[in-house]
Amino acid sequence: MDDCLFCKIVSKEIPSTPVYEDERLYAFLDINPVNPGHVLITPKRHSTNLMDAPEEDVGSIIKLAKKIAQALTKGGAAGINLEMNNGSVAGQVIPHTHLHVVPRTVDDGLKHWPGKEYAPGEAETVAERIRQDLG
Ligand code: AMP
Ligand code: ZN
């Protein structure tokens, strides 16, 4: 993709701070980290997000996330958040698949997203819809 920022980072046309690279993946520091050590894992082959990414890329991303999470923990992180924003409504700004690996520290002030409640019977309706759409 000629016009994709992360494709340009993968091809080294735009500089980044890498932490890992193999034939399928490139992992580098987020330029505006939630905490120092915040890593983005991206497939070298362009896809937009989780919904169109090849399964092999998704599997490799998750395996690498575990390794990077272990490394960050070794380096002092007290916990790790994985976040993947898929679609602009979900907060995706860069339309090239990537997974955020965010090291957490005690009292870093980050909050979890707020939870809603289901109306009576709603959860079963929603679950049935998902089961049907899963095919
Ligand atoms: P998202 O909202 O999931 O699309 O996140 C995109 C992330 O890319 C943000 O956390 C940005 O800080 C990060 N980002 C944008 N440009 C760069 C860049 N040139 N190098 C490293 N990270 C970047
Ligand atoms: Zn791309």
Short mmCIF file of N, CA and C and ligand atoms in Angstrom, two decimals:
data_model
loop_
_atom_site.label_atom_id
_atom_site.label_comp_id
_atom_site.label_asym_id
_atom_site.label_seq_id
_atom_site.Cartn_x
_atom_site.Cartn_y
_atom_site.Cartn_z
N MET A 1 0.85 -1.20 0.00
CA MET A 1 0.00 0.00 0.00
C MET A 1 0.89 1.25 0.00
N ASP A 2 0.84 2.00 -1.08
CA ASP A 2 1.72 3.15 -1.25
C ASP A 2 1.53 4.21 -0.18
N ASP A 3 0.28 4.36 0.24
CA ASP A 3 -0.05 5.50 1.08
C ASP A 3 -0.22 5.14 2.55
N CYS A 4 0.32 3.99 2.95
CA CYS A 4 0.08 3.50 4.31
C CYS A 4 1.31 3.78 5.20
N LEU A 5 1.08 4.49 6.29
CA LEU A 5 2.19 4.85 7.19
C LEU A 5 2.92 3.62 7.71
N PHE A 6 2.18 2.60 8.15
CA PHE A 6 2.86 1.44 8.73
C PHE A 6 3.54 0.59 7.66
N CYS A 7 3.04 0.57 6.43
CA CYS A 7 3.78 -0.09 5.35
C CYS A 7 5.12 0.62 5.14
N LYS A 8 5.10 1.95 5.26
CA LYS A 8 6.35 2.71 5.09
C LYS A 8 7.29 2.47 6.26
N ILE A 9 6.75 2.26 7.45
CA ILE A 9 7.59 1.94 8.61
C ILE A 9 8.19 0.54 8.42
N VAL A 10 7.37 -0.41 7.98
CA VAL A 10 7.85 -1.78 7.76
C VAL A 10 8.98 -1.81 6.72
N SER A 11 8.83 -1.00 5.68
CA SER A 11 9.84 -0.98 4.60
C SER A 11 11.03 -0.07 4.93
N LYS A 12 10.99 0.56 6.12
CA LYS A 12 12.06 1.44 6.62
C LYS A 12 12.15 2.76 5.86
N GLU A 13 11.11 3.02 5.05
CA GLU A 13 11.04 4.31 4.36
C GLU A 13 10.86 5.43 5.39
N ILE A 14 10.14 5.10 6.46
CA ILE A 14 9.95 6.02 7.59
C ILE A 14 10.60 5.36 8.80
N PRO A 15 11.43 6.13 9.54
CA PRO A 15 12.14 5.52 10.67
C PRO A 15 11.23 5.16 11.84
N SER A 16 11.64 4.14 12.57
CA SER A 16 10.93 3.75 13.78
C SER A 16 11.97 3.16 14.73
N THR A 17 11.51 2.75 15.89
CA THR A 17 12.41 2.14 16.88
C THR A 17 12.01 0.68 17.05
N PRO A 18 12.66 -0.22 16.29
CA PRO A 18 12.21 -1.63 16.30
C PRO A 18 12.63 -2.36 17.57
N VAL A 19 11.83 -3.36 17.94
CA VAL A 19 12.22 -4.27 19.03
C VAL A 19 12.29 -5.71 18.53
N TYR A 20 11.66 -6.00 17.37
CA TYR A 20 11.66 -7.38 16.86
C TYR A 20 11.25 -7.35 15.39
N GLU A 21 11.84 -8.27 14.63
CA GLU A 21 11.46 -8.40 13.22
C GLU A 21 11.69 -9.83 12.76
N ASP A 22 10.76 -10.37 11.99
CA ASP A 22 11.01 -11.63 11.30
C ASP A 22 10.39 -11.53 9.90
N GLU A 23 10.25 -12.66 9.20
CA GLU A 23 9.78 -12.58 7.81
C GLU A 23 8.33 -12.12 7.70
N ARG A 24 7.56 -12.29 8.81
CA ARG A 24 6.14 -11.98 8.76
C ARG A 24 5.76 -10.70 9.52
N LEU A 25 6.50 -10.41 10.59
CA LEU A 25 6.09 -9.35 11.52
C LEU A 25 7.16 -8.30 11.75
N TYR A 26 6.70 -7.12 12.17
CA TYR A 26 7.59 -6.04 12.57
C TYR A 26 7.01 -5.45 13.85
N ALA A 27 7.83 -5.31 14.88
CA ALA A 27 7.35 -4.75 16.15
C ALA A 27 8.23 -3.57 16.54
N PHE A 28 7.61 -2.48 16.92
CA PHE A 28 8.35 -1.23 17.17
C PHE A 28 7.65 -0.43 18.25
N LEU A 29 8.39 0.56 18.79
CA LEU A 29 7.82 1.37 19.86
C LEU A 29 6.79 2.35 19.33
N ASP A 30 5.66 2.44 20.04
CA ASP A 30 4.67 3.47 19.73
C ASP A 30 5.29 4.83 20.01
N ILE A 31 5.10 5.76 19.09
CA ILE A 31 5.74 7.07 19.18
C ILE A 31 5.16 7.91 20.32
N ASN A 32 3.94 7.60 20.72
CA ASN A 32 3.29 8.29 21.86
C ASN A 32 2.82 7.23 22.86
N PRO A 33 3.75 6.69 23.65
CA PRO A 33 3.43 5.52 24.48
C PRO A 33 2.49 5.84 25.63
N VAL A 34 1.62 4.89 25.92
CA VAL A 34 0.83 4.95 27.15
C VAL A 34 1.79 4.91 28.35
N ASN A 35 2.73 4.00 28.29
CA ASN A 35 3.86 3.91 29.23
C ASN A 35 5.10 3.57 28.40
N PRO A 36 6.30 3.91 28.87
CA PRO A 36 7.51 3.52 28.14
C PRO A 36 7.52 2.01 27.89
N GLY A 37 7.88 1.61 26.67
CA GLY A 37 7.88 0.19 26.31
C GLY A 37 6.62 -0.25 25.60
N HIS A 38 5.70 0.67 25.38
CA HIS A 38 4.46 0.40 24.61
C HIS A 38 4.86 0.02 23.18
N VAL A 39 4.56 -1.23 22.81
CA VAL A 39 4.99 -1.78 21.51
C VAL A 39 3.80 -1.96 20.58
N LEU A 40 4.02 -1.72 19.31
CA LEU A 40 3.04 -2.05 18.27
C LEU A 40 3.57 -3.23 17.48
N ILE A 41 2.76 -4.28 17.34
CA ILE A 41 3.12 -5.43 16.50
C ILE A 41 2.29 -5.34 15.23
N THR A 42 2.97 -5.36 14.10
CA THR A 42 2.24 -5.23 12.84
C THR A 42 2.71 -6.28 11.83
N PRO A 43 1.79 -6.80 11.03
CA PRO A 43 2.23 -7.72 9.96
C PRO A 43 2.89 -6.92 8.83
N LYS A 44 3.90 -7.51 8.21
CA LYS A 44 4.58 -6.81 7.11
C LYS A 44 3.66 -6.68 5.90
N ARG A 45 2.84 -7.71 5.69
CA ARG A 45 1.90 -7.68 4.58
C ARG A 45 0.72 -6.79 4.98
N HIS A 46 0.32 -5.88 4.10
CA HIS A 46 -0.75 -4.96 4.47
C HIS A 46 -2.09 -5.67 4.60
N SER A 47 -2.77 -5.38 5.71
CA SER A 47 -4.20 -5.64 5.85
C SER A 47 -4.72 -4.48 6.67
N THR A 48 -6.04 -4.28 6.66
CA THR A 48 -6.58 -3.08 7.31
C THR A 48 -6.73 -3.28 8.81
N ASN A 49 -7.27 -4.42 9.19
CA ASN A 49 -7.45 -4.69 10.63
C ASN A 49 -7.77 -6.18 10.81
N LEU A 50 -8.17 -6.55 12.01
CA LEU A 50 -8.41 -7.96 12.33
C LEU A 50 -9.37 -8.64 11.36
N MET A 51 -10.35 -7.89 10.87
CA MET A 51 -11.39 -8.52 10.07
C MET A 51 -10.89 -8.99 8.70
N ASP A 52 -9.88 -8.33 8.14
CA ASP A 52 -9.39 -8.79 6.83
C ASP A 52 -7.97 -9.36 6.89
N ALA A 53 -7.39 -9.43 8.07
CA ALA A 53 -6.02 -9.94 8.18
C ALA A 53 -6.00 -11.46 7.97
N PRO A 54 -4.99 -11.98 7.27
CA PRO A 54 -4.87 -13.43 7.11
C PRO A 54 -4.71 -14.10 8.48
N GLU A 55 -5.30 -15.28 8.63
CA GLU A 55 -5.26 -15.99 9.91
C GLU A 55 -3.84 -16.23 10.39
N GLU A 56 -2.93 -16.52 9.44
CA GLU A 56 -1.55 -16.80 9.84
C GLU A 56 -0.92 -15.56 10.48
N ASP A 57 -1.25 -14.37 9.95
CA ASP A 57 -0.72 -13.14 10.54
C ASP A 57 -1.28 -12.95 11.95
N VAL A 58 -2.57 -13.20 12.11
CA VAL A 58 -3.20 -13.00 13.42
C VAL A 58 -2.58 -13.96 14.45
N GLY A 59 -2.41 -15.20 14.06
CA GLY A 59 -1.81 -16.17 14.98
C GLY A 59 -0.40 -15.78 15.37
N SER A 60 0.37 -15.32 14.38
CA SER A 60 1.76 -14.93 14.65
C SER A 60 1.81 -13.70 15.55
N ILE A 61 0.89 -12.77 15.35
CA ILE A 61 0.85 -11.56 16.18
C ILE A 61 0.61 -11.93 17.64
N ILE A 62 -0.33 -12.83 17.87
CA ILE A 62 -0.63 -13.21 19.26
C ILE A 62 0.55 -13.93 19.91
N LYS A 63 1.20 -14.81 19.13
CA LYS A 63 2.36 -15.51 19.70
C LYS A 63 3.47 -14.54 20.06
N LEU A 64 3.71 -13.56 19.18
CA LEU A 64 4.75 -12.58 19.47
C LEU A 64 4.34 -11.70 20.66
N ALA A 65 3.05 -11.40 20.76
CA ALA A 65 2.58 -10.58 21.89
C ALA A 65 2.93 -11.26 23.21
N LYS A 66 2.80 -12.57 23.25
CA LYS A 66 3.15 -13.28 24.49
C LYS A 66 4.63 -13.12 24.81
N LYS A 67 5.49 -13.25 23.77
CA LYS A 67 6.93 -13.11 24.00
C LYS A 67 7.27 -11.70 24.47
N ILE A 68 6.68 -10.70 23.81
CA ILE A 68 6.98 -9.31 24.19
C ILE A 68 6.42 -9.01 25.58
N ALA A 69 5.26 -9.55 25.88
CA ALA A 69 4.69 -9.36 27.22
C ALA A 69 5.61 -9.97 28.28
N GLN A 70 6.17 -11.13 27.97
CA GLN A 70 7.10 -11.76 28.92
C GLN A 70 8.36 -10.90 29.09
N ALA A 71 8.85 -10.34 27.96
CA ALA A 71 10.05 -9.49 28.03
C ALA A 71 9.77 -8.23 28.84
N LEU A 72 8.61 -7.63 28.61
CA LEU A 72 8.27 -6.40 29.35
C LEU A 72 8.10 -6.70 30.84
N THR A 73 7.55 -7.87 31.14
CA THR A 73 7.40 -8.26 32.54
C THR A 73 8.76 -8.46 33.19
N LYS A 74 9.66 -9.10 32.42
CA LYS A 74 11.04 -9.27 32.90
C LYS A 74 11.68 -7.91 33.18
N GLY A 75 11.32 -6.93 32.34
CA GLY A 75 11.87 -5.58 32.48
C GLY A 75 11.19 -4.74 33.55
N GLY A 76 10.20 -5.31 34.24
CA GLY A 76 9.63 -4.59 35.37
C GLY A 76 8.15 -4.27 35.28
N ALA A 77 7.51 -4.56 34.14
CA ALA A 77 6.07 -4.27 34.04
C ALA A 77 5.30 -5.12 35.06
N ALA A 78 4.29 -4.49 35.67
CA ALA A 78 3.50 -5.20 36.68
C ALA A 78 2.32 -5.93 36.04
N GLY A 79 1.99 -5.56 34.81
CA GLY A 79 0.89 -6.18 34.07
C GLY A 79 0.96 -5.72 32.63
N ILE A 80 0.18 -6.34 31.76
CA ILE A 80 0.22 -6.03 30.33
C ILE A 80 -1.21 -5.93 29.81
N ASN A 81 -1.50 -4.90 29.04
CA ASN A 81 -2.76 -4.84 28.29
C ASN A 81 -2.46 -5.06 26.81
N LEU A 82 -3.26 -5.91 26.17
CA LEU A 82 -3.24 -6.02 24.71
C LEU A 82 -4.47 -5.29 24.20
N GLU A 83 -4.27 -4.43 23.21
CA GLU A 83 -5.42 -3.74 22.64
C GLU A 83 -5.28 -3.68 21.12
N MET A 84 -6.35 -4.03 20.44
CA MET A 84 -6.37 -3.90 18.98
C MET A 84 -7.62 -3.10 18.63
N ASN A 85 -7.42 -1.93 18.05
CA ASN A 85 -8.53 -1.10 17.62
C ASN A 85 -8.86 -1.46 16.17
N ASN A 86 -10.08 -1.86 15.93
CA ASN A 86 -10.48 -2.33 14.59
C ASN A 86 -11.63 -1.48 14.08
N GLY A 87 -11.32 -0.57 13.18
CA GLY A 87 -12.33 0.35 12.65
C GLY A 87 -12.23 1.69 13.35
N SER A 88 -12.52 2.75 12.61
CA SER A 88 -12.35 4.10 13.16
C SER A 88 -13.27 4.33 14.36
N VAL A 89 -14.47 3.74 14.34
CA VAL A 89 -15.39 3.90 15.47
C VAL A 89 -14.78 3.30 16.74
N ALA A 90 -13.95 2.28 16.55
CA ALA A 90 -13.30 1.62 17.68
C ALA A 90 -11.97 2.28 18.04
N GLY A 91 -11.67 3.41 17.40
CA GLY A 91 -10.46 4.15 17.76
C GLY A 91 -9.26 3.87 16.89
N GLN A 92 -9.46 3.09 15.80
CA GLN A 92 -8.33 2.82 14.91
C GLN A 92 -8.02 4.06 14.08
N VAL A 93 -6.81 4.56 14.23
CA VAL A 93 -6.37 5.75 13.50
C VAL A 93 -5.54 5.35 12.28
N ILE A 94 -4.69 4.34 12.45
CA ILE A 94 -3.83 3.88 11.35
C ILE A 94 -4.45 2.61 10.74
N PRO A 95 -4.91 2.69 9.49
CA PRO A 95 -5.62 1.54 8.90
C PRO A 95 -4.68 0.46 8.34
N HIS A 96 -3.78 0.00 9.20
CA HIS A 96 -2.92 -1.15 8.92
C HIS A 96 -2.93 -1.96 10.23
N THR A 97 -3.30 -3.23 10.13
CA THR A 97 -3.46 -4.08 11.31
C THR A 97 -2.30 -3.91 12.30
N HIS A 98 -2.64 -3.70 13.56
CA HIS A 98 -1.60 -3.66 14.59
C HIS A 98 -2.20 -3.97 15.95
N LEU A 99 -1.35 -4.55 16.80
CA LEU A 99 -1.74 -4.87 18.17
C LEU A 99 -0.87 -4.05 19.12
N HIS A 100 -1.53 -3.35 20.03
CA HIS A 100 -0.80 -2.60 21.07
C HIS A 100 -0.45 -3.56 22.21
N VAL A 101 0.81 -3.55 22.62
CA VAL A 101 1.24 -4.28 23.81
C VAL A 101 1.68 -3.22 24.82
N VAL A 102 0.87 -3.05 25.86
CA VAL A 102 1.06 -1.91 26.77
C VAL A 102 1.49 -2.40 28.14
N PRO A 103 2.72 -2.05 28.54
CA PRO A 103 3.15 -2.42 29.88
C PRO A 103 2.46 -1.54 30.92
N ARG A 104 2.05 -2.15 32.01
CA ARG A 104 1.35 -1.40 33.07
C ARG A 104 2.20 -1.34 34.33
N THR A 105 2.07 -0.23 35.00
CA THR A 105 2.74 -0.08 36.29
C THR A 105 1.66 0.14 37.35
N VAL A 106 2.00 -0.19 38.57
CA VAL A 106 1.08 0.06 39.68
C VAL A 106 0.80 1.56 39.73
N ASP A 107 -0.48 1.93 39.83
CA ASP A 107 -0.84 3.35 39.95
C ASP A 107 -0.46 4.18 38.72
N ASP A 108 -0.51 3.59 37.50
CA ASP A 108 -0.24 4.43 36.32
C ASP A 108 -1.48 5.22 35.91
N GLY A 109 -2.57 5.02 36.62
CA GLY A 109 -3.74 5.89 36.44
C GLY A 109 -4.67 5.49 35.32
N LEU A 110 -4.32 4.43 34.55
CA LEU A 110 -5.22 4.02 33.45
C LEU A 110 -6.45 3.34 34.01
N LYS A 111 -7.58 3.62 33.38
CA LYS A 111 -8.85 3.03 33.84
C LYS A 111 -9.38 2.05 32.79
N HIS A 112 -10.07 1.02 33.25
CA HIS A 112 -10.75 0.14 32.32
C HIS A 112 -11.97 0.84 31.74
N TRP A 113 -12.45 0.32 30.57
CA TRP A 113 -13.65 0.91 30.00
C TRP A 113 -14.85 0.60 30.89
N PRO A 114 -15.87 1.49 30.88
CA PRO A 114 -17.03 1.27 31.74
C PRO A 114 -17.89 0.13 31.21
N GLY A 115 -18.53 -0.62 32.09
CA GLY A 115 -19.41 -1.72 31.70
C GLY A 115 -20.87 -1.32 31.77
N LYS A 116 -21.67 -1.84 30.82
CA LYS A 116 -23.12 -1.60 30.84
C LYS A 116 -23.81 -2.82 31.46
N GLU A 117 -25.13 -2.78 31.53
CA GLU A 117 -25.89 -3.95 31.99
C GLU A 117 -26.85 -4.39 30.90
N TYR A 118 -27.10 -5.72 30.81
CA TYR A 118 -28.12 -6.23 29.90
C TYR A 118 -29.50 -6.09 30.52
N ALA A 119 -30.47 -5.80 29.67
CA ALA A 119 -31.86 -5.88 30.12
C ALA A 119 -32.22 -7.37 30.27
N PRO A 120 -33.27 -7.70 31.02
CA PRO A 120 -33.65 -9.12 31.17
C PRO A 120 -33.88 -9.78 29.81
N GLY A 121 -33.24 -10.90 29.55
CA GLY A 121 -33.40 -11.64 28.30
C GLY A 121 -32.52 -11.15 27.16
N GLU A 122 -31.98 -9.97 27.28
CA GLU A 122 -31.20 -9.39 26.18
C GLU A 122 -29.92 -10.18 25.90
N ALA A 123 -29.26 -10.65 26.95
CA ALA A 123 -27.99 -11.36 26.75
C ALA A 123 -28.19 -12.60 25.88
N GLU A 124 -29.27 -13.35 26.12
CA GLU A 124 -29.51 -14.56 25.33
C GLU A 124 -29.79 -14.21 23.86
N THR A 125 -30.53 -13.12 23.63
CA THR A 125 -30.82 -12.68 22.26
C THR A 125 -29.51 -12.30 21.54
N VAL A 126 -28.69 -11.56 22.25
CA VAL A 126 -27.42 -11.11 21.65
C VAL A 126 -26.52 -12.31 21.37
N ALA A 127 -26.43 -13.23 22.33
CA ALA A 127 -25.58 -14.40 22.14
C ALA A 127 -26.07 -15.26 20.98
N GLU A 128 -27.39 -15.41 20.85
CA GLU A 128 -27.94 -16.21 19.76
C GLU A 128 -27.59 -15.59 18.42
N ARG A 129 -27.65 -14.28 18.33
CA ARG A 129 -27.30 -13.58 17.09
C ARG A 129 -25.83 -13.83 16.72
N ILE A 130 -24.98 -13.76 17.73
CA ILE A 130 -23.56 -14.00 17.47
C ILE A 130 -23.34 -15.45 17.05
N ARG A 131 -24.00 -16.38 17.73
CA ARG A 131 -23.85 -17.80 17.35
C ARG A 131 -24.27 -18.02 15.91
N GLN A 132 -25.37 -17.39 15.50
CA GLN A 132 -25.84 -17.53 14.11
C GLN A 132 -24.83 -16.92 13.13
N ASP A 133 -24.33 -15.73 13.47
CA ASP A 133 -23.40 -15.05 12.56
C ASP A 133 -22.05 -15.77 12.47
N LEU A 134 -21.73 -16.52 13.54
CA LEU A 134 -20.50 -17.31 13.48
C LEU A 134 -20.65 -18.47 12.49
N GLY A 135 -21.91 -18.81 12.21
CA GLY A 135 -22.17 -19.86 11.23
C GLY A 135 -21.98 -21.22 11.83
P1 AMP B 1 -4.55 3.10 16.60
O1 AMP B 1 -5.40 4.17 17.25
O2 AMP B 1 -4.82 1.74 17.19
O3 AMP B 1 -4.64 3.13 15.09
O4 AMP B 1 -3.09 3.43 17.05
C1 AMP B 1 -2.13 4.00 16.21
C2 AMP B 1 -0.89 4.19 17.06
O5 AMP B 1 0.18 4.47 16.17
C3 AMP B 1 -0.99 5.37 18.05
O6 AMP B 1 -0.82 4.87 19.38
C4 AMP B 1 0.17 6.28 17.63
O7 AMP B 1 0.85 6.85 18.72
C5 AMP B 1 1.07 5.34 16.84
N1 AMP B 1 1.88 5.98 15.82
C6 AMP B 1 1.47 6.87 14.88
N2 AMP B 1 2.50 7.22 14.09
C7 AMP B 1 3.58 6.53 14.53
C8 AMP B 1 4.94 6.46 14.13
N3 AMP B 1 5.43 7.18 13.09
N4 AMP B 1 5.78 5.65 14.81
C9 AMP B 1 5.32 4.92 15.86
N5 AMP B 1 4.04 4.93 16.28
C10 AMP B 1 3.18 5.73 15.63
ZN ZN B 2 -0.08 -0.87 5.35
#
